[in-house]
């Protein structure tokens, strides 16, 4: 089934239907044919105490989850991973309801096509005694030893689903599960704007829904603009009905790559503030390393948590990233770990644990001398971060695109002729379309860099 992308999902949840469910652990594995790739795995902070039975089954604690991102912080990543996929899981309707609960809490409607491996097994393996996952794995010799380990569960469901795909040679059962509802329904366009869909390109880019006054009311991005816009009109959720009814025309911009589509979408949402875009308008928390002078005149560094505001300096989306950066600064500039907050011990730091300190905490060094090194560290933090470019496909075959990051700060993107020789940062700056360094653009670039390190070109 090469034309379909599946996302096998496993999670740890507490709560009971029909009440809202809270997800504390989530894993996604993409499947296309025989290939499976894990694309997302994370603990999730439910922002409330977890039940004792969850602790017993999983070993998770409130302390562990307190350090994890909230669902709000990972919601965009989850939507990105699930985009244009079919949701797969054992008892998938429950998993789908859990996702709906979390997204509803954020004010976002969630709905996507689903395939249940339990129901599919009943069709393709009709003589089993039962269809619980442990039993199926035991009979089919699929490794699955700990039913409360979602990593094992996700691998087991993925393997089971791949075997079921091989049994369903003509895709008869898969198609039945996917389209049995749609076959009974006749599609009726929700507005006259549907006529624009026919003329949209099946290429990467952003699209803009406009109202009767020509105002942009929604901005989206897609690897396939035509297919993604069409899905809005086929979706029967209340949110999509309202959006499509208010839409009178549709415009689009080609970007050549999904990365640029993501960045351009973030740029347009920040600039246009469309009425029907919700997630990127929320207040997001970021972490910053900031100096603060104490009573003795010593510059101390601390990690400050606050809502994102535009800044030309490095921001951190996770506290752990800020701590790692602070450790680097402490070691590189011989700072005192007590003064940088890496140890909570009051007074003097331990010479055994920390060899960087030159004695500011013991009065062996003048504050002015120590503060000079702190200033150097801050200068390094804000000016000496990595300079790099990301080169991607262009809007046509005779074009390339690039994204420029200087000193760890996103600068914008541009397009160039593949035959052009790029010898310096200045060469790219001359072709650059400057954009703002925001929470969302920082998150997009960081995620891409982590996932595609081989595509990063470092610049001097």
Short mmCIF file of N, CA and C in Angstrom, two decimals, residues 203 254-256 392-401 415-416 418:
data_model
loop_
_atom_site.label_atom_id
_atom_site.label_comp_id
_atom_site.label_asym_id
_atom_site.label_seq_id
_atom_site.Cartn_x
_atom_site.Cartn_y
_atom_site.Cartn_z
N UNK A 203 1.71 20.61 -4.67
CA UNK A 203 3.11 20.90 -4.34
C UNK A 203 3.23 21.50 -2.95
N UNK A 254 3.92 28.89 -3.30
CA UNK A 254 4.80 27.73 -3.36
C UNK A 254 6.09 28.02 -2.60
N UNK A 255 6.59 27.00 -1.90
CA UNK A 255 7.84 27.17 -1.15
C UNK A 255 8.92 26.19 -1.59
N UNK A 256 8.54 25.14 -2.27
CA UNK A 256 9.52 24.16 -2.73
C UNK A 256 9.80 23.05 -1.75
N UNK A 392 17.59 23.47 0.66
CA UNK A 392 16.48 22.57 0.33
C UNK A 392 16.07 22.76 -1.13
N UNK A 393 15.05 22.01 -1.53
CA UNK A 393 14.52 22.15 -2.89
C UNK A 393 13.92 23.54 -3.10
N UNK A 394 13.93 24.00 -4.34
CA UNK A 394 13.31 25.28 -4.67
C UNK A 394 11.91 25.10 -5.22
N UNK A 395 11.33 26.19 -5.67
CA UNK A 395 9.96 26.14 -6.20
C UNK A 395 9.91 25.54 -7.59
N UNK A 396 11.05 25.52 -8.28
CA UNK A 396 11.17 24.90 -9.59
C UNK A 396 12.44 24.06 -9.61
N UNK A 397 12.63 23.29 -10.66
CA UNK A 397 13.83 22.44 -10.77
C UNK A 397 15.09 23.28 -10.93
N UNK A 398 14.95 24.48 -11.42
CA UNK A 398 16.11 25.35 -11.64
C UNK A 398 16.36 26.29 -10.47
N UNK A 399 15.94 25.88 -9.28
CA UNK A 399 16.06 26.76 -8.12
C UNK A 399 16.33 25.94 -6.87
N UNK A 400 17.09 26.53 -5.93
CA UNK A 400 17.28 25.97 -4.59
C UNK A 400 16.77 26.98 -3.57
N UNK A 401 16.40 26.49 -2.42
CA UNK A 401 16.02 27.38 -1.32
C UNK A 401 17.04 27.24 -0.20
N UNK A 415 15.87 32.19 -2.03
CA UNK A 415 15.99 31.26 -3.15
C UNK A 415 17.18 31.65 -4.00
N UNK A 416 17.82 30.64 -4.61
CA UNK A 416 19.00 30.92 -5.42
C UNK A 416 19.11 29.94 -6.58
N UNK A 418 20.90 27.10 -8.60
CA UNK A 418 21.80 26.02 -8.18
C UNK A 418 23.24 26.19 -8.68
#
